[in-house]
């Protein structure tokens, strides 16, 4: 079973149909098999969408699947942005131009190793709101989101001449039902149905589906939606479970087939062998099972978009790179896994598989001189008006979503002993009178250090939000900053806390700042460099500690010497012939760097954990 992937040219005027009917996916009255790969428009600059989509098609796919990230579209309360990298309609139209169907996964919850699972951070500030449940304030917010999304893309469904063939109702809800047994199953089911009905009410009229592990279908299935299995490698089990929840018939689809896996800071980079992926793909092809690779192309968590898992550690922050060991690399390259799967697809499909498109040019930048440094304490903070409170406030209370907050308190009297910061969310560097005295890290459960504060001394705690939890029952517990009292020797420290907001939501302006530098203090490095040609490259961060990098105003994301990621992907479309600028916010600053360079290949698998 196959389809012609060239149906979606602009000159093709015929109205097409797509149905879930008689146990099959039916396109223009004929049964088909869906061969899909997942790619998220938000994880690659829009200038590269077409190249990545052509890569997906060149691997033999006829469909691209994408999540929609609510918090990527609503950038501040009531502020909606559907332009540039956020122009989801353009992404879908580009997929159509390339010759791909589109499967849409609009959430509102998406997981995806993305900040807060796609939810806007400020939902936590709405009185009486509880996310992902039958809660009216939450449903009202979802309604607004779905209305704005529908206005952009409902006319891009196949029922209106577009390429969207299916829409997901909620996302992996069965696992949440299993984790939240404190909520009655009936209430869970009413909530999921309410989300589907809201999508229908706003004009989504193609077939709906759900995506869960097959053993979670009971909690995750939604009336009127085809249940699809995530990660199910046993074809018989898939068919049995789908039949049980879909009137005794198919079609059968593995909605997430994992050719790679996700990665966290401080943990080994996960690699998945090509042979097993190829064998499993062939099993699906032989048995008429549709599938979607999650991910076929991962991309990058630019800026502060990476989330965190809630696993064995209190939190597992996700890498900036979302390479995922996918068949198409973070920079859009064909990998050996890609080549193997492309060769397999050629044996099974009757439609034409096009040539592999050219990759983007790659360059190396030998040396960028960093000719200005501005100390955070002696420069940046002096120009920020602090928020003063008797106790530390959370990021949310400060109306700040991302970045950093400096918590500062002056002590009239000397105090020493154990500083206890159990409410740390998520990473902190601690200073006394401007001298670094320790590091606290929620990820490794390090919440205490010994401290000695003289009389008339200042305590500084620089706290970083490492990404809100995107998966699991604690998704509602996602406040950032310092969320419980600061204690020293069991005593709560109150009175005149000064909080300096450092959201880094735009590139730092150092034009009016004098150069300053104190070893060990957080610092912003700045430099400029000229290029005769532009291309993709990878900043070498192996000699740096922890921080973020801006190139020409673009936040490339977080780096951290613990690894396994030691480079930052820099898209060539963000570079310019001639002058370019770089700013690096280095938190740890244990070594002064006067230059930085880039390399032509990424380093994503080198751990550098501190010695115990």
Coordinates of N, CA and C in Angstrom, one line a residue, residues 316-493:
X316 N 15.6 16.2 35.8 CA 16.6 15.8 34.8 C 16.5 16.8 33.7
X317 N 17.3 17.9 33.7 CA 17.2 18.9 32.7 C 17.6 18.4 31.3
X318 N 16.9 18.7 30.3 CA 17.2 18.3 28.9 C 18.2 19.1 28.3
X319 N 19.0 18.5 27.4 CA 20.1 19.2 26.7 C 19.5 20.3 25.8
X320 N 20.4 21.2 25.5 CA 20.1 22.2 24.4 C 19.9 21.5 23.1
X321 N 20.8 20.6 22.8 CA 20.7 19.8 21.5 C 19.6 18.8 21.7
X322 N 18.7 18.8 20.6 CA 17.7 17.7 20.6 C 18.0 16.8 19.4
X323 N 19.3 16.6 19.2 CA 19.7 15.7 18.1 C 19.0 14.4 18.1
X324 N 18.8 13.8 19.3 CA 18.0 12.6 19.6 C 18.6 11.3 18.9
X325 N 19.9 11.4 18.4 CA 20.4 10.3 17.7 C 19.5 9.9 16.5
X326 N 18.8 10.9 16.0 CA 17.8 10.7 14.9 C 18.5 10.4 13.6
X327 N 17.7 9.9 12.6 CA 18.3 9.6 11.3 C 18.8 10.9 10.6
X328 N 18.2 12.0 10.9 CA 18.6 13.3 10.3 C 19.2 14.1 11.5
X329 N 20.5 14.5 11.4 CA 21.2 15.0 12.6 C 20.6 16.4 12.9
X330 N 21.1 17.0 14.0 CA 20.7 18.3 14.5 C 20.9 19.4 13.4
X331 N 22.0 19.2 12.6 CA 22.3 20.2 11.6 C 21.7 19.8 10.2
X332 N 20.8 18.8 10.2 CA 20.1 18.4 9.0 C 20.9 17.5 8.1
X333 N 21.9 16.8 8.6 CA 22.7 15.9 7.8 C 22.1 14.5 7.7
X334 N 22.4 13.8 6.7 CA 22.1 12.4 6.5 C 23.1 11.6 7.3
X335 N 22.6 10.7 8.2 CA 23.4 9.8 9.0 C 23.4 8.4 8.4
X336 N 24.3 7.5 8.9 CA 24.2 6.1 8.4 C 22.9 5.5 8.7
X337 N 22.2 5.9 9.7 CA 20.9 5.4 10.0 C 19.9 5.9 8.9
X338 N 20.0 7.1 8.5 CA 19.2 7.7 7.4 C 19.4 6.8 6.2
X339 N 20.7 6.6 5.8 CA 21.0 5.9 4.6 C 20.4 4.5 4.6
X340 N 20.5 3.8 5.8 CA 20.0 2.4 5.9 C 18.4 2.4 5.7
X341 N 17.8 3.4 6.3 CA 16.3 3.4 6.3 C 15.8 3.8 4.9
X342 N 16.5 4.7 4.3 CA 16.2 5.1 2.9 C 16.3 3.9 1.9
X343 N 17.4 3.1 2.1 CA 17.5 1.9 1.2 C 16.4 1.0 1.5
X344 N 16.0 0.8 2.7 CA 14.9 -0.1 3.0 C 13.6 0.4 2.4
X345 N 13.3 1.7 2.5 CA 12.0 2.2 2.0 C 11.9 2.0 0.5
X346 N 13.1 2.1 -0.2 CA 13.1 2.0 -1.7 C 12.6 0.6 -2.1
X347 N 12.8 -0.4 -1.2 CA 12.4 -1.8 -1.5 C 10.9 -2.0 -1.4
X348 N 10.2 -1.1 -0.6 CA 8.8 -1.4 -0.2 C 7.8 -0.4 -0.8
X349 N 8.2 0.8 -1.2 CA 7.2 1.8 -1.6 C 7.2 1.8 -3.1
X350 N 6.1 2.2 -3.7 CA 6.0 2.3 -5.1 C 6.1 3.8 -5.6
X351 N 6.0 4.7 -4.7 CA 6.1 6.1 -5.1 C 7.6 6.4 -5.2
X352 N 7.9 7.5 -5.9 CA 9.3 7.9 -6.2 C 9.9 8.5 -4.9
X353 N 11.0 8.1 -4.5 CA 11.8 8.7 -3.4 C 12.8 9.7 -4.1
X354 N 12.8 10.9 -3.8 CA 13.7 11.9 -4.4 C 15.1 11.8 -3.9
X355 N 16.0 12.5 -4.6 CA 17.4 12.5 -4.2 C 17.5 13.2 -2.9
X356 N 18.6 12.9 -2.2 CA 18.9 13.6 -0.9 C 19.3 15.0 -1.2
X357 N 18.7 16.0 -0.6 CA 19.1 17.4 -0.9 C 20.5 17.7 -0.3
X358 N 21.1 18.8 -0.8 CA 22.4 19.2 -0.3 C 22.3 19.7 1.2
X359 N 23.3 19.4 2.0 CA 23.3 19.9 3.3 C 23.8 21.4 3.2
X360 N 23.5 22.1 4.3 CA 23.9 23.5 4.4 C 25.5 23.5 4.6
X361 N 26.1 24.5 3.9 CA 27.5 24.6 4.0 C 28.0 24.7 5.5
X362 N 29.1 24.1 5.8 CA 29.6 24.1 7.2 C 30.9 24.8 7.2
X363 N 31.1 25.7 8.2 CA 32.4 26.5 8.3 C 33.0 26.3 9.7
X364 N 34.2 26.6 9.8 CA 34.9 26.7 11.1 C 35.3 28.2 11.3
X365 N 35.1 28.7 12.5 CA 35.6 30.0 12.9 C 36.8 29.8 13.8
X366 N 37.9 30.2 13.4 CA 39.2 29.8 14.1 C 39.3 30.5 15.4
X367 N 39.0 31.8 15.4 CA 39.3 32.6 16.7 C 38.4 33.8 16.7
X368 N 37.6 33.9 17.8 CA 36.8 35.1 18.0 C 37.4 35.7 19.3
X369 N 37.9 37.0 19.2 CA 38.4 37.6 20.3 C 37.3 38.3 21.2
X370 N 37.4 38.0 22.5 CA 36.4 38.6 23.4 C 37.1 39.8 24.1
X371 N 36.7 41.0 23.6 CA 37.5 42.2 24.0 C 36.8 43.0 25.1
X372 N 35.7 42.5 25.6 CA 35.0 43.2 26.7 C 34.4 42.2 27.7
X373 N 34.6 42.5 29.0 CA 33.9 41.7 30.0 C 33.3 42.6 31.0
X374 N 32.1 42.2 31.4 CA 31.3 43.0 32.4 C 30.9 42.1 33.5
X375 N 31.4 42.4 34.7 CA 31.1 41.6 35.9 C 29.6 41.8 36.2
X376 N 28.9 40.7 36.6 CA 27.5 40.8 36.9 C 27.3 41.7 38.2
X377 N 28.1 41.5 39.2 CA 27.9 42.1 40.5 C 28.3 43.6 40.4
X378 N 29.4 43.9 39.8 CA 29.9 45.3 39.8 C 29.5 46.1 38.6
X379 N 28.8 45.4 37.6 CA 28.3 46.1 36.5 C 26.8 46.0 36.2
X380 N 26.4 44.8 35.8 CA 25.0 44.6 35.4 C 24.0 44.9 36.5
X381 N 24.2 44.4 37.6 CA 23.2 44.5 38.7 C 23.1 45.9 39.2
X382 N 24.1 46.7 39.1 CA 24.0 48.1 39.6 C 23.0 48.9 38.8
X383 N 22.6 48.4 37.6 CA 21.7 49.2 36.8 C 20.3 48.5 36.8
X384 N 20.0 47.6 37.7 CA 18.7 47.0 37.9 C 18.1 47.4 39.2
X385 N 16.9 47.8 39.1 CA 16.1 48.1 40.3 C 15.6 46.8 41.0
X386 N 16.0 46.5 42.2 CA 15.6 45.2 42.8 C 14.2 45.3 43.3
X387 N 13.6 44.1 43.4 CA 12.4 43.9 44.1 C 12.7 43.5 45.5
X388 N 12.2 44.2 46.5 CA 12.5 44.0 47.9 C 11.3 43.3 48.6
X389 N 11.7 42.3 49.4 CA 10.6 41.5 50.1 C 11.2 40.9 51.3
X390 N 10.3 40.6 52.3 CA 10.8 40.0 53.6 C 11.3 38.6 53.4
X391 N 10.8 37.9 52.3 CA 11.2 36.6 52.0 C 11.5 36.5 50.5
X392 N 12.3 35.5 50.1 CA 12.6 35.4 48.6 C 11.3 35.1 47.9
X393 N 11.2 35.6 46.7 CA 10.0 35.4 45.8 C 10.4 34.4 44.7
X394 N 9.4 33.7 44.2 CA 9.6 32.8 43.1 C 9.7 33.6 41.8
X395 N 10.2 33.0 40.8 CA 10.2 33.6 39.4 C 8.8 34.1 39.1
X396 N 7.8 33.2 39.4 CA 6.5 33.5 39.0 C 5.9 34.7 39.8
X397 N 6.3 34.8 41.1 CA 5.9 36.0 41.8 C 6.5 37.2 41.3
X398 N 7.7 37.1 40.7 CA 8.4 38.2 40.1 C 8.0 38.5 38.7
X399 N 7.0 37.7 38.2 CA 6.5 37.8 36.9 C 7.6 37.6 35.8
X400 N 8.4 36.6 36.1 CA 9.5 36.3 35.2 C 9.5 34.8 34.9
X401 N 9.6 34.5 33.6 CA 9.4 33.1 33.2 C 10.7 32.3 33.2
X402 N 11.8 32.9 32.7 CA 13.0 32.2 32.4 C 14.3 32.9 32.9
X403 N 15.4 32.3 32.7 CA 16.7 32.9 33.0 C 17.1 32.8 34.4
X404 N 17.5 33.9 35.0 CA 18.1 33.9 36.3 C 17.5 35.0 37.2
X405 N 17.7 34.8 38.5 CA 17.4 35.8 39.5 C 18.5 35.8 40.5
X406 N 19.0 37.0 40.8 CA 20.0 37.1 41.9 C 19.3 37.5 43.2
X407 N 19.4 36.7 44.2 CA 18.8 36.9 45.5 C 19.9 37.4 46.4
X408 N 19.7 38.6 47.0 CA 20.8 39.3 47.8 C 20.3 39.7 49.1
X409 N 21.1 39.5 50.2 CA 20.7 39.9 51.5 C 22.0 40.4 52.3
X410 N 21.8 41.5 52.9 CA 22.9 42.0 53.8 C 22.7 41.6 55.2
X411 N 23.7 41.1 55.9 CA 23.6 40.6 57.3 C 24.3 41.6 58.2
X412 N 23.6 42.1 59.2 CA 24.2 43.0 60.2 C 25.1 42.3 61.1
X413 N 24.7 41.1 61.5 CA 25.4 40.3 62.4 C 26.0 39.0 61.7
X414 N 27.1 38.6 62.3 CA 27.8 37.4 61.7 C 26.9 36.2 61.9
X415 N 27.0 35.2 61.0 CA 26.3 34.0 61.1 C 27.1 32.9 60.3
X416 N 27.1 31.7 60.9 CA 27.8 30.6 60.1 C 27.1 29.3 60.4
X417 N 27.4 28.3 59.6 CA 26.8 27.0 59.7 C 26.3 26.5 58.4
X418 N 25.2 25.8 58.4 CA 24.7 25.1 57.2 C 23.6 25.9 56.5
X419 N 23.9 26.4 55.3 CA 22.9 27.0 54.4 C 22.1 25.9 53.8
X420 N 20.8 26.0 54.0 CA 19.9 24.9 53.5 C 18.9 25.6 52.6
X421 N 18.9 25.1 51.3 CA 18.0 25.7 50.3 C 17.2 24.6 49.6
X422 N 16.4 23.9 50.4 CA 15.6 22.8 49.9 C 14.6 23.3 48.8
X423 N 14.3 24.5 48.8 CA 13.4 25.1 47.8 C 14.0 25.6 46.6
X424 N 15.3 25.2 46.3 CA 16.0 25.6 45.1 C 15.4 25.0 43.9
X425 N 15.1 25.9 42.9 CA 14.6 25.5 41.6 C 15.3 26.3 40.5
X426 N 16.6 25.9 40.0 CA 17.1 24.6 40.0 C 18.6 24.5 40.4
X427 N 19.3 25.6 40.1 CA 20.7 25.6 40.2 C 21.2 26.9 40.7
X428 N 22.2 26.9 41.7 CA 22.6 28.2 42.3 C 24.1 28.2 42.5
X429 N 24.6 29.4 42.4 CA 26.0 29.7 42.9 C 25.8 30.7 44.0
X430 N 26.6 30.4 45.1 CA 26.5 31.2 46.3 C 27.8 32.0 46.5
X431 N 27.6 33.2 47.0 CA 28.7 34.2 47.2 C 28.6 34.9 48.5
X432 N 29.7 35.1 49.2 CA 29.7 36.0 50.4 C 30.7 37.1 50.1
X433 N 30.2 38.3 50.2 CA 30.9 39.5 49.8 C 31.6 39.4 48.5
X434 N 30.9 38.9 47.5 CA 31.4 38.8 46.1 C 32.4 37.7 45.9
X435 N 32.6 36.8 46.9 CA 33.5 35.6 46.7 C 32.7 34.4 46.6
X436 N 32.9 33.6 45.6 CA 32.1 32.3 45.4 C 32.5 31.3 46.5
X437 N 31.5 30.8 47.2 CA 31.7 29.8 48.3 C 31.1 28.4 48.0
X438 N 30.3 28.3 46.9 CA 29.8 27.0 46.7 C 28.7 27.0 45.6
X439 N 28.3 25.7 45.3 CA 27.4 25.5 44.2 C 26.3 24.6 44.8
X440 N 25.0 24.9 44.5 CA 23.9 24.0 44.8 C 23.2 23.6 43.5
X441 N 22.7 22.3 43.6 CA 22.2 21.8 42.3 C 21.1 20.8 42.6
X442 N 19.9 21.2 42.3 CA 18.7 20.3 42.5 C 18.8 19.0 41.8
X443 N 19.5 18.9 40.7 CA 19.6 17.7 39.9 C 20.3 16.6 40.7
X444 N 21.3 17.0 41.4 CA 22.0 15.9 42.2 C 21.7 16.0 43.7
X445 N 20.6 16.6 44.0 CA 20.1 16.7 45.4 C 21.1 17.4 46.3
X446 N 21.8 18.4 45.8 CA 22.7 19.1 46.7 C 22.0 20.5 47.0
X447 N 21.5 20.5 48.3 CA 20.7 21.7 48.7 C 21.4 22.4 49.9
X448 N 22.5 21.9 50.4 CA 23.2 22.5 51.5 C 24.7 22.7 51.3
X449 N 25.2 23.8 51.9 CA 26.6 24.0 52.0 C 26.9 24.6 53.3
X450 N 28.2 24.5 53.8 CA 28.6 25.2 55.0 C 28.9 26.6 54.6
X451 N 28.6 27.6 55.4 CA 28.8 29.0 55.1 C 29.2 29.8 56.3
X452 N 30.0 30.8 56.0 CA 30.5 31.7 57.1 C 30.3 33.1 56.6
X453 N 29.3 33.8 57.2 CA 29.0 35.2 56.8 C 29.4 36.1 57.9
X454 N 30.4 37.0 57.7 CA 30.8 38.0 58.7 C 29.8 39.0 58.9
X455 N 29.9 39.8 60.0 CA 29.1 41.0 60.2 C 29.2 42.0 59.1
X456 N 28.0 42.6 58.7 CA 28.0 43.6 57.6 C 28.4 43.0 56.3
X457 N 28.2 41.7 56.1 CA 28.5 41.1 54.8 C 27.3 40.8 54.0
X458 N 27.5 40.6 52.7 CA 26.4 40.4 51.7 C 26.4 38.9 51.2
X459 N 25.2 38.3 51.3 CA 25.0 37.0 50.7 C 24.4 37.1 49.4
X460 N 24.9 36.5 48.3 CA 24.3 36.5 47.0 C 24.1 35.0 46.6
X461 N 22.9 34.8 46.1 CA 22.5 33.5 45.6 C 22.0 33.7 44.2
X462 N 22.8 33.3 43.2 CA 22.3 33.4 41.8 C 21.7 32.1 41.3
X463 N 20.4 32.2 41.1 CA 19.5 31.0 40.8 C 19.1 31.0 39.3
X464 N 19.3 29.8 38.8 CA 18.9 29.5 37.4 C 17.8 28.6 37.2
X465 N 16.8 28.9 36.4 CA 15.7 28.0 36.0 C 16.3 27.1 34.9
X466 N 16.4 25.8 35.2 CA 16.9 24.9 34.2 C 15.8 24.2 33.3
X467 N 14.6 24.7 33.4 CA 13.6 24.2 32.5 C 12.5 23.5 33.4
X468 N 11.2 23.9 33.1 CA 10.1 23.3 33.9 C 9.9 21.9 33.5
X469 N 9.4 21.1 34.5 CA 9.1 19.7 34.2 C 8.1 19.6 33.1
X470 N 8.4 18.7 32.1 CA 7.5 18.5 31.0 C 6.8 17.1 31.0
X471 N 7.1 16.3 32.0 CA 6.4 15.0 32.0 C 6.3 14.5 33.4
X472 N 5.1 13.9 33.7 CA 4.9 13.2 34.9 C 3.9 13.9 35.8
X473 N 3.6 13.4 37.0 CA 2.5 13.9 37.9 C 2.9 15.2 38.5
X474 N 4.2 15.6 38.5 CA 4.6 16.8 39.2 C 4.6 18.0 38.2
X475 N 3.9 17.9 37.1 CA 3.9 19.0 36.2 C 3.2 20.2 36.7
X476 N 2.4 20.0 37.8 CA 1.7 21.1 38.4 C 2.7 21.8 39.4
X477 N 3.8 21.1 39.8 CA 4.7 21.7 40.8 C 5.9 22.2 40.0
X478 N 5.7 23.4 39.4 CA 6.7 23.8 38.4 C 7.1 25.3 38.7
X479 N 7.1 25.7 39.9 CA 7.5 27.1 40.3 C 9.1 27.1 40.2
X480 N 9.6 28.2 39.9 CA 11.1 28.4 39.8 C 11.6 29.4 40.7
X481 N 13.0 29.3 40.9 CA 13.6 30.3 41.8 C 13.8 29.7 43.2
X482 N 13.6 30.4 44.2 CA 13.6 29.9 45.6 C 12.2 29.9 46.1
X483 N 11.6 28.7 46.3 CA 10.2 28.5 46.5 C 9.9 28.2 48.0
X484 N 10.9 28.1 48.9 CA 10.6 27.9 50.3 C 11.7 28.7 51.1
X485 N 11.5 28.8 52.4 CA 12.4 29.7 53.1 C 13.9 29.3 53.0
X486 N 14.8 30.3 53.0 CA 16.2 30.1 53.1 C 16.5 29.9 54.6
X487 N 17.3 28.9 54.9 CA 17.6 28.6 56.3 C 19.1 28.5 56.5
X488 N 19.6 29.0 57.7 CA 20.9 28.8 58.1 C 20.9 28.2 59.5
X489 N 21.5 27.0 59.7 CA 21.4 26.3 61.0 C 20.0 26.2 61.5
X490 N 19.1 25.9 60.6 CA 17.7 25.7 61.0 C 16.9 27.0 61.2
X491 N 17.5 28.1 61.1 CA 16.8 29.4 61.3 C 16.4 30.0 60.0
X492 N 15.1 30.4 59.9 CA 14.6 31.0 58.6 C 15.2 32.4 58.5
X493 N 15.8 32.7 57.4 CA 16.4 34.0 57.2 C 15.4 34.9 56.5

